[in-house]
Short mmCIF file of C-alpha atoms and ligand atoms in Angstrom, two decimals:
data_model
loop_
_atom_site.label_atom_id
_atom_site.label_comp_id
_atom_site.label_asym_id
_atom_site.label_seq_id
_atom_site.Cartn_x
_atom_site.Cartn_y
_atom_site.Cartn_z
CA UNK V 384 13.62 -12.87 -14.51
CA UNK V 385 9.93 -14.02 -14.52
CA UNK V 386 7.73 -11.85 -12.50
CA UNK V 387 5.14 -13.93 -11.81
CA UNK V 388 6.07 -17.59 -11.01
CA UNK V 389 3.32 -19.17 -8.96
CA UNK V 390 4.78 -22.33 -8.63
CA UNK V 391 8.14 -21.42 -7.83
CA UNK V 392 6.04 -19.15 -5.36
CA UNK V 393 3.97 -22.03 -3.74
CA UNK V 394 7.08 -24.49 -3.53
CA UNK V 395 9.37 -21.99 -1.31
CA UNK V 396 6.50 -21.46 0.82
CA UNK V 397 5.75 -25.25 1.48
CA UNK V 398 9.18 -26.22 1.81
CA UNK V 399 9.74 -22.98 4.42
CA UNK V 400 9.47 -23.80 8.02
CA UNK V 401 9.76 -20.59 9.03
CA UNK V 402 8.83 -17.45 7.65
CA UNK V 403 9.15 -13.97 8.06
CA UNK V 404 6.51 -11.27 6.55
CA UNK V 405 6.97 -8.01 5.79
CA UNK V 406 5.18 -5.33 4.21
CA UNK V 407 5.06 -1.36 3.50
CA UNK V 408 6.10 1.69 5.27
CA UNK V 409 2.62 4.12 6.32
CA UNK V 410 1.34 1.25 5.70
CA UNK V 411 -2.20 0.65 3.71
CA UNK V 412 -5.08 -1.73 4.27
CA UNK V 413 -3.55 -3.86 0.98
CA UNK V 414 -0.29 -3.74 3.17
CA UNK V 415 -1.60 -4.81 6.54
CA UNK V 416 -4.41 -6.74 4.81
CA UNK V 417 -2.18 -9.12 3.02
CA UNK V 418 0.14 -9.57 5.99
CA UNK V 419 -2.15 -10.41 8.26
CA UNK V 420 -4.06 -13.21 5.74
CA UNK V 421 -0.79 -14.64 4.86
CA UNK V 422 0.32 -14.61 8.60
CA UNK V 423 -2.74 -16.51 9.24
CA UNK V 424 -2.61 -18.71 6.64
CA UNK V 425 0.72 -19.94 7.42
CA UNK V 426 -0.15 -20.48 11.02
CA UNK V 427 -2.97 -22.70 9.53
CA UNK V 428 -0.24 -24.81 7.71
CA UNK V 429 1.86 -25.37 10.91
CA UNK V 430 4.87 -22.36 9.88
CA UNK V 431 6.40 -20.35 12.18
CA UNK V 432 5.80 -16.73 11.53
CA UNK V 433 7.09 -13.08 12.55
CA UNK V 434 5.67 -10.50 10.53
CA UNK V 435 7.24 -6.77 10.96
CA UNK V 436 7.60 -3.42 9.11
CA UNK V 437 10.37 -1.80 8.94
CA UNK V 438 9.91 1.49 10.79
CA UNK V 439 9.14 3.14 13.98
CA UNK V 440 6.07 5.09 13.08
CA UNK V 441 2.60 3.56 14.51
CA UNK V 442 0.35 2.05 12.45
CA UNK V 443 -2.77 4.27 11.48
CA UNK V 444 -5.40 3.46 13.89
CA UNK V 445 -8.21 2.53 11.31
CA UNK V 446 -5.94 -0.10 10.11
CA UNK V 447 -6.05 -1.75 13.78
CA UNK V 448 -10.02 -3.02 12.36
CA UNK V 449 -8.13 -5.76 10.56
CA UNK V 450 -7.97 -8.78 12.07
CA UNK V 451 -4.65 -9.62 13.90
CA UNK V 452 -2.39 -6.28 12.78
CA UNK V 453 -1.92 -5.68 16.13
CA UNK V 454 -0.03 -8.18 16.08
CA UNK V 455 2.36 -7.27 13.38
CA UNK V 456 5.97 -5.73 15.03
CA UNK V 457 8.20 -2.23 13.91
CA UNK V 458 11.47 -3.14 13.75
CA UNK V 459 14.68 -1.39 12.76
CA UNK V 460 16.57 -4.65 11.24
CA UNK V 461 15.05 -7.59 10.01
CA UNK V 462 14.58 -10.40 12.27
CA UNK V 463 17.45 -13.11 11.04
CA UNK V 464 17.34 -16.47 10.77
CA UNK V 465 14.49 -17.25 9.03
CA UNK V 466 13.63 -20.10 5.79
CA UNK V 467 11.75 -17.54 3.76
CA UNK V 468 11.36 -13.45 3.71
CA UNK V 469 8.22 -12.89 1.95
CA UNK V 470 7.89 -8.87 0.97
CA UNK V 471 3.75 -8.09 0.22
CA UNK V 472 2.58 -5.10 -1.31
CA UNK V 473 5.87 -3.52 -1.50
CA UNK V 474 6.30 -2.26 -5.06
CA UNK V 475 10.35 -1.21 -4.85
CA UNK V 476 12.42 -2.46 -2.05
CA UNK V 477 13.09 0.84 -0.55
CA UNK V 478 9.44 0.76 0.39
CA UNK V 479 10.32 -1.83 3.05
CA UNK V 480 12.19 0.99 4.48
CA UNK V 481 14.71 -0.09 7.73
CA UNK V 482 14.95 -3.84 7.00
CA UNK V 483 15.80 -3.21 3.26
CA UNK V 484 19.53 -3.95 3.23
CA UNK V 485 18.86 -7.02 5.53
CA UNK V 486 15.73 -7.59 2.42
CA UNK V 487 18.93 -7.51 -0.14
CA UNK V 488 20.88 -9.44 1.54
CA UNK V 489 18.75 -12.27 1.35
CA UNK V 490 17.49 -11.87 -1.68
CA UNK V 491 20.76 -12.65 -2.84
CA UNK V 492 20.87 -16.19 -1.57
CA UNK V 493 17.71 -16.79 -3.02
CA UNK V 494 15.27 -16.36 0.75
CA UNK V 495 13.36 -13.42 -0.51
CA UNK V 496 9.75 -13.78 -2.08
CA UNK V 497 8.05 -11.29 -3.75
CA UNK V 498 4.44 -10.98 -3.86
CA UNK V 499 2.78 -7.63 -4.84
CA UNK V 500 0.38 -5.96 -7.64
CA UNK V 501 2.79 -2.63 -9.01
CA UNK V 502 3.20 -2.12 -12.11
CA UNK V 503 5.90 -0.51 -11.50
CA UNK V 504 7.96 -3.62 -9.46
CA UNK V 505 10.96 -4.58 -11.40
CA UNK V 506 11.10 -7.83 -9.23
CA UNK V 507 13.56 -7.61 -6.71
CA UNK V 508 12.91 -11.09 -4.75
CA UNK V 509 14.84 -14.39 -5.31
CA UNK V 510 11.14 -15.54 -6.53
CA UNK V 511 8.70 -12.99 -7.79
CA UNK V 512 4.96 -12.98 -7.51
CA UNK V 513 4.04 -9.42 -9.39
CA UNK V 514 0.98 -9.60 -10.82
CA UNK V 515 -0.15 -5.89 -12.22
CA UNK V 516 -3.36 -7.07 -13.79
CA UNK V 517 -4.89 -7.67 -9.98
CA UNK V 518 -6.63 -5.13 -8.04
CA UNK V 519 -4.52 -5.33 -4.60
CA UNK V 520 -1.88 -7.73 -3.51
CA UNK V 521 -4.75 -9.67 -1.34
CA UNK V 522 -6.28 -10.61 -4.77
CA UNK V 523 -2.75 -11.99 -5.85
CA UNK V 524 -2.39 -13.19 -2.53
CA UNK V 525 -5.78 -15.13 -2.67
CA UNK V 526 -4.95 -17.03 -5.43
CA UNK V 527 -1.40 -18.12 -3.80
CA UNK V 528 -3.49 -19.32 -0.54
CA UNK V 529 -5.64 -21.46 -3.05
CA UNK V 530 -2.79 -22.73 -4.30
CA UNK V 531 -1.41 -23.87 -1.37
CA UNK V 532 -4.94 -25.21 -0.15
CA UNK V 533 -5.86 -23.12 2.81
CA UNK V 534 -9.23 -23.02 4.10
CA UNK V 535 -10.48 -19.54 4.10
CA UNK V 536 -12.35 -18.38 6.82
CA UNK V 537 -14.19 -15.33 7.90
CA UNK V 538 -10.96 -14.23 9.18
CA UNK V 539 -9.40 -14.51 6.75
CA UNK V 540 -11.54 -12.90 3.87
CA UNK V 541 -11.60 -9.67 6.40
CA UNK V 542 -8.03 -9.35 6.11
CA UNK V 543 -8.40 -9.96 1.87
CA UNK V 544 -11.42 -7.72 1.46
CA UNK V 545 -10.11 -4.72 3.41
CA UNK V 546 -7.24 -4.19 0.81
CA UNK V 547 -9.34 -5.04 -1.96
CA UNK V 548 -12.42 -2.81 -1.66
CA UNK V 549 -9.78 0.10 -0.88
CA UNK V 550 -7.27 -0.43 -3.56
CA UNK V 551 -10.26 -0.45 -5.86
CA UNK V 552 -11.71 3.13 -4.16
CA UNK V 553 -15.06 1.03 -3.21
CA UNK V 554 -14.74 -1.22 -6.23
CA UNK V 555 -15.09 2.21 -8.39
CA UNK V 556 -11.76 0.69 -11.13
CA UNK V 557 -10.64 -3.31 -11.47
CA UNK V 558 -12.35 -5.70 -13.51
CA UNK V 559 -15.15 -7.34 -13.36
CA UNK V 560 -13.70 -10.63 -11.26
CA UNK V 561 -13.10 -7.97 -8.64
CA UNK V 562 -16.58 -8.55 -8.13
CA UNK V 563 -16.64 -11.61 -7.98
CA UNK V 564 -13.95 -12.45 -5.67
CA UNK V 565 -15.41 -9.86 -3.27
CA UNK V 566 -19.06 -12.13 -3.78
CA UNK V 567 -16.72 -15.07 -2.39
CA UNK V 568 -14.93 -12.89 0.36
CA UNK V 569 -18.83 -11.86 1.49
CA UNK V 570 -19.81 -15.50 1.60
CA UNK V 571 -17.29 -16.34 4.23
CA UNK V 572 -19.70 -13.67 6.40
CA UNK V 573 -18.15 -10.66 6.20
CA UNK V 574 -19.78 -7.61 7.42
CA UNK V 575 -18.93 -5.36 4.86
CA UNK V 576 -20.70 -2.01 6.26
CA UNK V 577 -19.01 -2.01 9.09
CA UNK V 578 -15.52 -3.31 7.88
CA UNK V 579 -15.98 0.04 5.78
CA UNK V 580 -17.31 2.00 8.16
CA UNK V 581 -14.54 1.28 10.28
CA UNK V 582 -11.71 1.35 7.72
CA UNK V 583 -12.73 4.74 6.19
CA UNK V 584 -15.66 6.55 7.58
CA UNK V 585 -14.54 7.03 11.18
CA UNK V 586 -13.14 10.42 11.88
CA UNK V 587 -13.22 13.12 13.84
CA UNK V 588 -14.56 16.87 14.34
CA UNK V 589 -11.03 17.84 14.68
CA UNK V 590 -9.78 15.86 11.46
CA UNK V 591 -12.95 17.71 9.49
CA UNK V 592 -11.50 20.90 10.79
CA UNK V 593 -8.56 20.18 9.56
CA UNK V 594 -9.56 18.73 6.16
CA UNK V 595 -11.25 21.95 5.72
CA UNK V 596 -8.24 24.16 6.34
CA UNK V 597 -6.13 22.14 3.51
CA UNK V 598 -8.43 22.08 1.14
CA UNK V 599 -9.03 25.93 1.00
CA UNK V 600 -5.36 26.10 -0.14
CA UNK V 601 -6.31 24.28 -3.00
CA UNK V 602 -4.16 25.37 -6.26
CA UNK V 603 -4.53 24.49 -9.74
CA UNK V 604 -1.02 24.97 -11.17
CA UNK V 605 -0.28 24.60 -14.79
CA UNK V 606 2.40 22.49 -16.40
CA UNK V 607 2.74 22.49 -20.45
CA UNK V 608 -0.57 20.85 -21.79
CA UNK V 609 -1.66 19.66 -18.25
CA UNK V 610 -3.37 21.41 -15.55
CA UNK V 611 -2.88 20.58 -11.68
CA UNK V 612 -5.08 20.34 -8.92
CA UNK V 613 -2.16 20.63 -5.70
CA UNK V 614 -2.83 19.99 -2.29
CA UNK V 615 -0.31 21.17 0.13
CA UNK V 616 -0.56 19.23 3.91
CA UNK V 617 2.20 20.78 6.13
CA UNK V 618 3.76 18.58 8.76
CA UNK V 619 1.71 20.06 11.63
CA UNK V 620 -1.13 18.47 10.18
CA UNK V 621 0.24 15.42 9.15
CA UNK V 622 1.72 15.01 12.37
CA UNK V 623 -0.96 15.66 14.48
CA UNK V 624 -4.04 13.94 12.66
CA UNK V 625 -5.38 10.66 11.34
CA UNK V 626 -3.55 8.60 8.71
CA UNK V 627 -6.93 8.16 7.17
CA UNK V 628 -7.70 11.91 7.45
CA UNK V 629 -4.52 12.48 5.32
CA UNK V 630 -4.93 9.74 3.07
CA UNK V 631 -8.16 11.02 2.11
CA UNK V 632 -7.74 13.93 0.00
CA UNK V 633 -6.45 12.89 -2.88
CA UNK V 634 -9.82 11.83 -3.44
CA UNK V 635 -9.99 15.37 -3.42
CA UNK V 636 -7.88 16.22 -6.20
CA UNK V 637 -8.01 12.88 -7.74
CA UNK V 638 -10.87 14.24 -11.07
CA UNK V 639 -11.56 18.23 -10.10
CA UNK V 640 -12.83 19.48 -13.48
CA UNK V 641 -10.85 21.31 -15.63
CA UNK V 642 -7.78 19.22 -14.57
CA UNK V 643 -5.82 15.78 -15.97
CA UNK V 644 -3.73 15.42 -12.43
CA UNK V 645 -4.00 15.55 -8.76
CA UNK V 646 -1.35 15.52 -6.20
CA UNK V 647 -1.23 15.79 -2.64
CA UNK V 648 2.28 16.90 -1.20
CA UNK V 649 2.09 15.53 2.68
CA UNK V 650 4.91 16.89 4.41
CA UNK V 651 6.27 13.92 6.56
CA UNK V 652 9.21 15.67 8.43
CA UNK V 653 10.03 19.40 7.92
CA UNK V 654 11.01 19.79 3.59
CA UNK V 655 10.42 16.21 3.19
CA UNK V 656 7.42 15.11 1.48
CA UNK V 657 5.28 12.42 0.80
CA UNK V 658 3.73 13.26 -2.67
CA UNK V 659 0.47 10.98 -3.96
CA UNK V 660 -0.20 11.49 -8.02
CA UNK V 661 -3.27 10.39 -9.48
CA UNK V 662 -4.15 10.71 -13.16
CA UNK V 663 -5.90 8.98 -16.30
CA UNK V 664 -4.19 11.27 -18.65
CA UNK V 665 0.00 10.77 -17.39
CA UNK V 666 1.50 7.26 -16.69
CA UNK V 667 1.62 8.35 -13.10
CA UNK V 668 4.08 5.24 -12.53
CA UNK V 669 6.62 6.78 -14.94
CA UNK V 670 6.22 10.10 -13.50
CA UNK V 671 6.90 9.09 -9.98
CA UNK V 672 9.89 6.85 -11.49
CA UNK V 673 12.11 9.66 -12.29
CA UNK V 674 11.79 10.63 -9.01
CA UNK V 675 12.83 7.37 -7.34
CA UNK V 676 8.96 6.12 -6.65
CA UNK V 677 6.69 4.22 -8.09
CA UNK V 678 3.50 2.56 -7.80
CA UNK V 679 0.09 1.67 -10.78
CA UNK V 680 -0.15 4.18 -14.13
CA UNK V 681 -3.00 5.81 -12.62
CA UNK V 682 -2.19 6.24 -8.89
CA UNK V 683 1.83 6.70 -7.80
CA UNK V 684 3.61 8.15 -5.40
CA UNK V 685 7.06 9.47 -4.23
CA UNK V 686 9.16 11.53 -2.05
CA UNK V 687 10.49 15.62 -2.38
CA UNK V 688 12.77 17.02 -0.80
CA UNK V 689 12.47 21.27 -0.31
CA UNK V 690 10.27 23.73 0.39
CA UNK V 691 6.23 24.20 -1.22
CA UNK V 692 7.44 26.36 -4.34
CA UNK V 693 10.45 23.94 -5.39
CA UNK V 694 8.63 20.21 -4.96
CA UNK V 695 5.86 22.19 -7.04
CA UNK V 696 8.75 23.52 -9.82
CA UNK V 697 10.44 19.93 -9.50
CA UNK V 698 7.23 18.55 -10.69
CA UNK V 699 6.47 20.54 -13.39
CA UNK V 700 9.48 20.38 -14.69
CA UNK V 701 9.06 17.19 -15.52
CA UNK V 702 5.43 17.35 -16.94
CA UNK V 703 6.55 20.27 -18.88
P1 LIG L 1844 -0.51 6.71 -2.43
O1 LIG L 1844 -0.55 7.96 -3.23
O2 LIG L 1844 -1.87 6.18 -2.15
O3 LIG L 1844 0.37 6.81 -1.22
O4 LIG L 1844 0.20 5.64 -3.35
C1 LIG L 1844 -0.26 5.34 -4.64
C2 LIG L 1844 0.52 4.17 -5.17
O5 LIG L 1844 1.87 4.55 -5.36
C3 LIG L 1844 0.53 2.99 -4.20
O6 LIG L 1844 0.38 1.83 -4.93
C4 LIG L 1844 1.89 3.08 -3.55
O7 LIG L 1844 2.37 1.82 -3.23
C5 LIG L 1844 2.75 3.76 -4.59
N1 LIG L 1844 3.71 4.64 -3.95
C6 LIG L 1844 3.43 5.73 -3.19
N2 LIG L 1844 4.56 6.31 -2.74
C7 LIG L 1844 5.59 5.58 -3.23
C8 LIG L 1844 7.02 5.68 -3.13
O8 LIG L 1844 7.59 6.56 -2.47
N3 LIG L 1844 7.73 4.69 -3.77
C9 LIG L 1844 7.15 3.70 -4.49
N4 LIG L 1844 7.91 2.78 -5.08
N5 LIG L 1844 5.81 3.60 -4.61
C10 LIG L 1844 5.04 4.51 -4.00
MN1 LIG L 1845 -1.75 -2.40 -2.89
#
């Protein structure tokens, strides 16, 4: 099965009258940015759209800077009777969480398209748009929307820029067309200190409290060859601050000297974690693979089950 087939891509979503979107659980700007630009973009081309996610959990409130997200809807079951289901940013199709047996379903009479960036997707739409060499699905995205002629507006290139200029970590990795697709998003007249400002520098005296607490638990853990810089965020935390506060520190962990890994353990519901690996010494993909997850060979992500000492001895284990 061909992972990236633009055409086929292009052709379902002309011929589609209706179309419903859906993207991530704890959703990213990539997630919520690529919804939104594709919602809009379909609008533009006379389609009827829905575009949902399938849990109950709020969206983090930075992410509500994005043009139009507030729009987008938590369901529990996918919304039926629609031409085309098109998945974005969703690298397995567990990440699409509640609506992912309704997501099988109809994938298996060919009404599921797949567009998203992971390296580690194994395609599972009817037609698969999985492009690993760009920086966020909104890059893959763009080049769909030229495809299918849509006039980018200002809009629009908010929605695109916000998951590009965080999937790259402030264009820090990607290659050099990042740049210059981010020169073209600018041009439409984006306002690119504040889109940042508002994506990822607003936070609070409480969430810098808080920050503070977690990272004086820092541990460096060893495992064979490799060395570990482990954050621990218990559920009382995670529960009770910012999505962006959280999301932050594996930034953190992410190159501490005198380690080759980072990982944040974010503890989602009591013994269930959340767990965020970065690395540019492990295929981080692979790692988080044999645990069920998935995600880009440098930056991955899956989910433990038990309590601090055993998702730490889990993970070793397999690094050992
Ligand atoms: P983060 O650590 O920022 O949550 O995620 C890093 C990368 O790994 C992202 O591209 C994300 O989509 C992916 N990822 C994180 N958690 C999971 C997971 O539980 N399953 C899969 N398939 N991918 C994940
Ligand atoms: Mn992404």
């Amino acid at each position: 099965m061909s992972r990236t087939n633009y055409e086929a891509a292009v052709d379902a979503l002309v011929q589609a009258s209706s179309i419903c979107i859906i993207t991530h659980l704890r959703p990213d700007a990539d997630a919520v940015g690529s919804a939104a630009a594709l919602t809009l973009a379909l609008r533009q081309r006379g389609k009827q759209t829905r575009t949902v996610i399938g849990q109950r959990r709020d969206i983090s409130a930075n992410l509500f800077s994005i043009p139009t997200v507030d729009e987008i809807e938590l369901v529990d079951e996918l919304p039926q009777g629609y031409d085309l289901y098109v998945t974005v940013d969703c690298g397995s199709i567990d990440r699409t969480g509640s609506v992912a047996r309704g997501i099988e379903e109809m994938a298996a009479v060919g009404r599921v398209l797949c567009i998203d960036h992971h390296a580690s997707n194994d395609g599972f739409g009817a037609i698969n748009v999985v492009d690993p060499v760009c920086e966020s699905t909104t890059v893959v995205l763009l080049d769909i929307l030229d495809r299918l002629s849509i006039q980018i507006d200002r809009v629009i290139a908010h929605c695109l820029y916000a998951g590009l200029v965080t999937d790259t970590g402030n264009f820090r990795w990607g290659r050099p067309a990042m740049h210059d697709i981010a020169a073209r998003l600018m041009l439409y007249g984006l306002d690119t200190k504040q889109i940042a400002l508002e994506l990822m520098d607003a936070s609070t005296a409480d969430d810098l409290q808080m920050i503070g607490r977690v990272l004086s638990g820092l541990r460096i853990e060893a495992a064979g060859e490799h060395r570990l810089a482990v954050l621990f965020v218990p559920h009382e935390e995670v529960s009770t601050h910012a999505d962006s506060a959280i999301e932050s520190f594996v930034d953190y962990v992410r190159a501490l000297k005198g380690t080759d890994i980072g990982v944040v353990f974010k503890e989602q519901a009591p013994e269930v974690w959340a767990v965020s690996l970065r690395s540019s010494a492990v295929n981080c993909a692979e790692v988080a693979l044999t645990f069920g997850g998935g995600g880009h060979i440098p930056a991955a992500g899956y989910t433990a089950h038990g309590t601090p000492e055993e998702v730490i001895a889990q993970l070793v284990g397999v690094l050992s």
